[in-house]
Amino acid sequence: MLTLAIDCSARFCASALYRAGEDRVLAAASPDIGRGHAEHLPSIVQSVLVEAQIELQQVDRIGVTIGPGSFAGIRVGVAFARGLALALDVPAIGVGALEAIAVPAARQAGNAVMAVLDARRERVWAIVVAADGAVVRAGAELTPQAAAALALETGCAIIGSGASQLAAVDLSLQSHILDRPVAPRIEDVARLAARLDPDRNPAEPRYLREADAKPQTGFAVPHQAVV
């Protein structure tokens, strides 16, 4: 089974092709672009297909990170993945960005791991998974203090861009920090997408925070009939 993975949840614009039967990543690209995912994503996906010598029609499923992360990037990635899936008549699978960081790290470390991302505004996004990859505490937006308390309570290792914020709360957590990537590795996104149930993991954004721009409530311009 061939899985095409896409990740636009952070500053990287990433794609990979993964063959599950061989547990092999055929090709991957993850340039650090900062912004402009919509402009770069099609060409990055095409470059991965060319490198792997795979036609798009051979892909069996599409995996995409659904957040938390960049509002704009998540929308771009999910829309692109769902469009491809519809055109190819294949399932689109949503992969949590926190899970994509925590699950591989926990399995390799043989210990519970908290993936924690810097959500800014003195908040972090955090999840705790067990050594076997099972979710112990679901992803949520927390203060660094609350996340640090959770890390101490569970005795987990810590990974991600928000790890230093937890260590600033409690210096003893510095020794819990794993030296790993601070954003999802596209290869890990692909491996998770290949084995997730499409019916239980839809490609729908998971922001963990409401959007800044909201429609006005409690105010409406009176309708005037045209005479």
mmCIF file of C-alpha atoms in Angstrom:
data_model
loop_
_atom_site.group_PDB
_atom_site.id
_atom_site.type_symbol
_atom_site.label_atom_id
_atom_site.label_comp_id
_atom_site.label_asym_id
_atom_site.label_seq_id
_atom_site.Cartn_x
_atom_site.Cartn_y
_atom_site.Cartn_z
ATOM 1 C CA MET A 1 0.000 0.000 0.000
ATOM 2 C CA LEU A 2 1.293 3.425 -0.999
ATOM 3 C CA THR A 3 0.643 6.369 1.306
ATOM 4 C CA LEU A 4 1.248 9.966 0.267
ATOM 5 C CA ALA A 5 1.802 12.117 3.359
ATOM 6 C CA ILE A 6 1.502 15.892 3.622
ATOM 7 C CA ASP A 7 2.408 18.231 6.479
ATOM 8 C CA CYS A 8 1.898 22.003 6.465
ATOM 9 C CA SER A 9 1.232 22.398 10.200
ATOM 10 C CA ALA A 10 4.493 24.230 10.925
ATOM 11 C CA ARG A 11 7.088 26.195 8.985
ATOM 12 C CA PHE A 12 7.971 23.156 6.873
ATOM 13 C CA CYS A 13 6.135 22.228 3.686
ATOM 14 C CA ALA A 14 6.573 18.486 3.663
ATOM 15 C CA SER A 15 5.559 15.442 1.670
ATOM 16 C CA ALA A 16 6.593 11.788 1.573
ATOM 17 C CA LEU A 17 5.708 8.538 -0.158
ATOM 18 C CA TYR A 18 5.668 5.444 2.037
ATOM 19 C CA ARG A 19 5.239 1.784 1.064
ATOM 20 C CA ALA A 20 3.735 0.004 4.069
ATOM 21 C CA GLY A 21 4.462 -3.559 2.957
ATOM 22 C CA GLU A 22 8.184 -2.847 2.942
ATOM 23 C CA ASP A 23 8.146 -0.259 5.736
ATOM 24 C CA ARG A 24 10.080 1.967 3.349
ATOM 25 C CA VAL A 25 9.963 5.682 2.619
ATOM 26 C CA LEU A 26 10.406 5.927 -1.137
ATOM 27 C CA ALA A 27 10.969 9.674 -1.221
ATOM 28 C CA ALA A 28 10.532 12.664 1.066
ATOM 29 C CA ALA A 29 10.991 16.428 1.019
ATOM 30 C CA SER A 30 10.621 18.870 3.899
ATOM 31 C CA PRO A 31 11.890 22.338 2.977
ATOM 32 C CA ASP A 32 11.733 25.044 5.633
ATOM 33 C CA ILE A 33 9.657 27.713 3.849
ATOM 34 C CA GLY A 34 8.157 29.596 6.773
ATOM 35 C CA ARG A 35 5.113 30.811 4.848
ATOM 36 C CA GLY A 36 3.499 30.268 1.466
ATOM 37 C CA HIS A 37 2.447 26.621 1.794
ATOM 38 C CA ALA A 38 -0.294 26.983 -0.822
ATOM 39 C CA GLU A 39 2.212 28.133 -3.432
ATOM 40 C CA HIS A 40 4.863 25.506 -2.683
ATOM 41 C CA LEU A 41 2.914 22.359 -1.801
ATOM 42 C CA PRO A 42 1.913 21.182 -5.320
ATOM 43 C CA SER A 43 5.472 21.322 -6.621
ATOM 44 C CA ILE A 44 6.870 19.610 -3.517
ATOM 45 C CA VAL A 45 4.392 16.747 -3.856
ATOM 46 C CA GLN A 46 5.242 16.464 -7.537
ATOM 47 C CA SER A 47 8.966 16.351 -6.782
ATOM 48 C CA VAL A 48 8.407 13.500 -4.303
ATOM 49 C CA LEU A 49 6.402 11.523 -6.877
ATOM 50 C CA VAL A 50 9.105 12.038 -9.509
ATOM 51 C CA GLU A 51 11.903 11.000 -7.129
ATOM 52 C CA ALA A 52 10.006 7.843 -6.165
ATOM 53 C CA GLN A 53 9.100 7.142 -9.791
ATOM 54 C CA ILE A 54 5.473 6.752 -8.774
ATOM 55 C CA GLU A 55 2.401 7.988 -10.623
ATOM 56 C CA LEU A 56 -0.192 9.814 -8.553
ATOM 57 C CA GLN A 57 -2.824 7.280 -9.620
ATOM 58 C CA GLN A 58 -0.853 4.535 -7.821
ATOM 59 C CA VAL A 59 -1.373 6.138 -4.395
ATOM 60 C CA ASP A 60 -3.726 4.182 -2.113
ATOM 61 C CA ARG A 61 -4.332 6.759 0.604
ATOM 62 C CA ILE A 62 -3.489 10.339 1.558
ATOM 63 C CA GLY A 63 -2.312 11.257 5.056
ATOM 64 C CA VAL A 64 -2.230 14.849 6.290
ATOM 65 C CA THR A 65 -1.441 16.547 9.574
ATOM 66 C CA ILE A 66 -4.549 18.178 11.012
ATOM 67 C CA GLY A 67 -3.025 20.198 13.815
ATOM 68 C CA PRO A 68 -2.574 21.778 16.147
ATOM 69 C CA GLY A 69 -0.309 24.263 14.438
ATOM 70 C CA SER A 70 -0.508 27.028 11.869
ATOM 71 C CA PHE A 71 -4.133 27.894 11.081
ATOM 72 C CA ALA A 72 -3.318 28.770 7.483
ATOM 73 C CA GLY A 73 -0.934 25.855 6.952
ATOM 74 C CA ILE A 74 -3.386 23.300 8.324
ATOM 75 C CA ARG A 75 -6.159 24.601 6.062
ATOM 76 C CA VAL A 76 -3.875 24.403 3.031
ATOM 77 C CA GLY A 77 -2.707 20.873 3.792
ATOM 78 C CA VAL A 78 -6.150 19.492 4.603
ATOM 79 C CA ALA A 79 -7.804 21.083 1.570
ATOM 80 C CA PHE A 80 -5.089 19.797 -0.752
ATOM 81 C CA ALA A 81 -5.195 16.282 0.723
ATOM 82 C CA ARG A 82 -8.982 16.080 0.557
ATOM 83 C CA GLY A 83 -8.985 17.321 -3.011
ATOM 84 C CA LEU A 84 -6.449 14.684 -4.058
ATOM 85 C CA ALA A 85 -8.330 11.962 -2.192
ATOM 86 C CA LEU A 86 -11.581 12.897 -3.907
ATOM 87 C CA ALA A 87 -9.973 12.935 -7.342
ATOM 88 C CA LEU A 88 -8.253 9.584 -6.767
ATOM 89 C CA ASP A 89 -11.185 8.011 -4.903
ATOM 90 C CA VAL A 90 -8.943 7.031 -1.987
ATOM 91 C CA PRO A 91 -9.279 7.752 1.749
ATOM 92 C CA ALA A 92 -7.834 10.883 3.351
ATOM 93 C CA ILE A 93 -6.550 10.256 6.877
ATOM 94 C CA GLY A 94 -6.004 12.937 9.490
ATOM 95 C CA VAL A 95 -2.849 12.622 11.609
ATOM 96 C CA GLY A 96 -2.481 14.718 14.749
ATOM 97 C CA ALA A 97 0.698 16.778 14.777
ATOM 98 C CA LEU A 98 1.249 16.000 18.463
ATOM 99 C CA GLU A 99 0.759 12.268 17.896
ATOM 100 C CA ALA A 100 3.178 12.327 14.964
ATOM 101 C CA ILE A 101 5.866 13.637 17.317
ATOM 102 C CA ALA A 102 5.040 11.707 20.485
ATOM 103 C CA VAL A 103 4.187 8.199 19.251
ATOM 104 C CA PRO A 104 7.476 7.427 17.431
ATOM 105 C CA ALA A 105 9.492 8.978 20.257
ATOM 106 C CA ALA A 106 7.680 6.962 22.940
ATOM 107 C CA ARG A 107 8.106 3.699 21.086
ATOM 108 C CA GLN A 108 11.802 4.324 20.557
ATOM 109 C CA ALA A 109 12.411 5.490 24.131
ATOM 110 C CA GLY A 110 10.285 2.732 25.680
ATOM 111 C CA ASN A 111 8.785 5.324 27.986
ATOM 112 C CA ALA A 112 5.820 7.669 28.170
ATOM 113 C CA VAL A 113 6.419 10.886 26.209
ATOM 114 C CA MET A 114 4.796 14.294 26.237
ATOM 115 C CA ALA A 115 4.898 16.129 22.924
ATOM 116 C CA VAL A 116 4.572 19.830 23.619
ATOM 117 C CA LEU A 117 4.419 22.602 21.034
ATOM 118 C CA ASP A 118 4.820 26.323 21.645
ATOM 119 C CA ALA A 119 1.326 27.794 21.108
ATOM 120 C CA ARG A 120 2.507 31.327 22.014
ATOM 121 C CA ARG A 121 0.504 33.690 24.260
ATOM 122 C CA GLU A 122 1.971 31.826 27.252
ATOM 123 C CA ARG A 123 0.294 28.592 26.207
ATOM 124 C CA VAL A 124 1.459 25.224 24.887
ATOM 125 C CA TRP A 125 -0.235 22.347 23.090
ATOM 126 C CA ALA A 126 0.513 19.038 24.790
ATOM 127 C CA ILE A 127 -0.288 15.339 24.607
ATOM 128 C CA VAL A 128 1.001 12.380 26.627
ATOM 129 C CA VAL A 129 1.354 8.913 25.093
ATOM 130 C CA ALA A 130 2.469 5.656 26.687
ATOM 131 C CA ALA A 131 5.466 3.598 25.609
ATOM 132 C CA ASP A 132 3.249 1.584 23.245
ATOM 133 C CA GLY A 133 1.922 4.744 21.575
ATOM 134 C CA ALA A 134 -1.482 4.731 23.297
ATOM 135 C CA VAL A 135 -2.780 8.184 24.245
ATOM 136 C CA VAL A 136 -2.689 8.738 28.021
ATOM 137 C CA ARG A 137 -3.757 12.410 28.002
ATOM 138 C CA ALA A 138 -5.441 13.774 24.906
ATOM 139 C CA GLY A 139 -4.062 16.841 23.169
ATOM 140 C CA ALA A 140 -5.046 20.107 24.838
ATOM 141 C CA GLU A 141 -3.993 23.726 25.171
ATOM 142 C CA LEU A 142 -2.391 24.313 28.578
ATOM 143 C CA THR A 143 -0.333 26.855 30.445
ATOM 144 C CA PRO A 144 3.342 25.887 30.728
ATOM 145 C CA GLN A 145 2.765 25.500 34.476
ATOM 146 C CA ALA A 146 -0.073 23.002 33.964
ATOM 147 C CA ALA A 147 1.915 21.087 31.352
ATOM 148 C CA ALA A 148 4.949 20.956 33.630
ATOM 149 C CA ALA A 149 2.804 19.606 36.459
ATOM 150 C CA LEU A 150 1.410 16.944 34.136
ATOM 151 C CA ALA A 151 4.918 15.953 33.026
ATOM 152 C CA LEU A 152 6.003 15.570 36.645
ATOM 153 C CA GLU A 153 2.854 13.624 37.511
ATOM 154 C CA THR A 154 3.275 11.133 34.659
ATOM 155 C CA GLY A 155 7.079 10.936 34.810
ATOM 156 C CA CYS A 156 7.248 11.246 31.038
ATOM 157 C CA ALA A 157 9.985 12.396 28.735
ATOM 158 C CA ILE A 158 9.357 15.693 26.918
ATOM 159 C CA ILE A 159 9.797 16.548 23.262
ATOM 160 C CA GLY A 160 8.895 19.461 21.010
ATOM 161 C CA SER A 161 9.225 23.210 20.580
ATOM 162 C CA GLY A 162 7.573 23.931 23.940
ATOM 163 C CA ALA A 163 9.912 21.745 26.005
ATOM 164 C CA SER A 164 12.081 24.648 27.131
ATOM 165 C CA GLN A 165 9.012 26.450 28.504
ATOM 166 C CA LEU A 166 8.298 23.536 30.808
ATOM 167 C CA ALA A 167 11.922 23.391 31.936
ATOM 168 C CA ALA A 168 11.725 27.103 32.757
ATOM 169 C CA VAL A 169 8.854 26.305 35.145
ATOM 170 C CA ASP A 170 10.720 23.439 36.830
ATOM 171 C CA LEU A 171 14.443 23.017 36.205
ATOM 172 C CA SER A 172 14.261 19.319 37.083
ATOM 173 C CA LEU A 173 12.396 18.757 33.796
ATOM 174 C CA GLN A 174 15.490 19.730 31.807
ATOM 175 C CA SER A 175 16.787 16.188 32.158
ATOM 176 C CA HIS A 176 13.491 14.847 30.742
ATOM 177 C CA ILE A 177 13.878 16.614 27.391
ATOM 178 C CA LEU A 178 14.626 14.422 24.405
ATOM 179 C CA ASP A 179 16.888 15.709 21.649
ATOM 180 C CA ARG A 180 14.426 15.309 18.782
ATOM 181 C CA PRO A 181 12.861 17.401 16.002
ATOM 182 C CA VAL A 182 10.556 20.174 17.223
ATOM 183 C CA ALA A 183 7.981 19.541 14.487
ATOM 184 C CA PRO A 184 6.510 16.333 13.018
ATOM 185 C CA ARG A 185 8.844 14.345 10.772
ATOM 186 C CA ILE A 186 7.028 13.691 7.513
ATOM 187 C CA GLU A 187 8.263 10.094 7.532
ATOM 188 C CA ASP A 188 6.503 9.550 10.864
ATOM 189 C CA VAL A 189 3.330 11.191 9.552
ATOM 190 C CA ALA A 190 3.374 8.754 6.628
ATOM 191 C CA ARG A 191 3.867 5.691 8.843
ATOM 192 C CA LEU A 192 1.020 6.687 11.139
ATOM 193 C CA ALA A 193 -1.301 7.485 8.240
ATOM 194 C CA ALA A 194 -0.627 4.067 6.705
ATOM 195 C CA ARG A 195 -2.095 2.216 9.700
ATOM 196 C CA LEU A 196 -4.822 4.544 10.990
ATOM 197 C CA ASP A 197 -8.482 3.774 10.389
ATOM 198 C CA PRO A 198 -9.830 6.338 7.887
ATOM 199 C CA ASP A 199 -13.321 6.204 9.424
ATOM 200 C CA ARG A 200 -12.013 7.119 12.871
ATOM 201 C CA ASN A 201 -9.380 9.617 11.716
ATOM 202 C CA PRO A 202 -10.969 11.999 9.200
ATOM 203 C CA ALA A 203 -8.929 14.708 7.508
ATOM 204 C CA GLU A 204 -10.501 17.565 9.454
ATOM 205 C CA PRO A 205 -8.598 20.423 11.143
ATOM 206 C CA ARG A 206 -7.858 20.077 14.850
ATOM 207 C CA TYR A 207 -6.762 23.487 16.069
ATOM 208 C CA LEU A 208 -7.196 23.200 19.897
ATOM 209 C CA ARG A 209 -7.728 26.982 19.861
ATOM 210 C CA GLU A 210 -10.456 29.163 18.409
ATOM 211 C CA ALA A 211 -9.597 31.413 15.488
ATOM 212 C CA ASP A 212 -8.725 35.059 16.229
ATOM 213 C CA ALA A 213 -11.072 36.316 13.513
ATOM 214 C CA LYS A 214 -14.693 35.594 14.408
ATOM 215 C CA PRO A 215 -17.999 36.755 12.975
ATOM 216 C CA GLN A 216 -19.716 39.487 14.966
ATOM 217 C CA THR A 217 -22.473 38.384 17.296
ATOM 218 C CA GLY A 218 -25.215 40.523 18.829
ATOM 219 C CA PHE A 219 -25.047 43.023 15.997
ATOM 220 C CA ALA A 220 -26.947 42.985 12.733
ATOM 221 C CA VAL A 221 -27.907 45.595 10.220
ATOM 222 C CA PRO A 222 -31.722 45.793 10.010
ATOM 223 C CA HIS A 223 -33.114 44.484 6.766
ATOM 224 C CA GLN A 224 -34.951 47.062 4.731
ATOM 225 C CA ALA A 225 -37.356 45.934 2.079
ATOM 226 C CA VAL A 226 -36.782 47.408 -1.342
ATOM 227 C CA VAL A 227 -39.866 49.285 -2.522
#
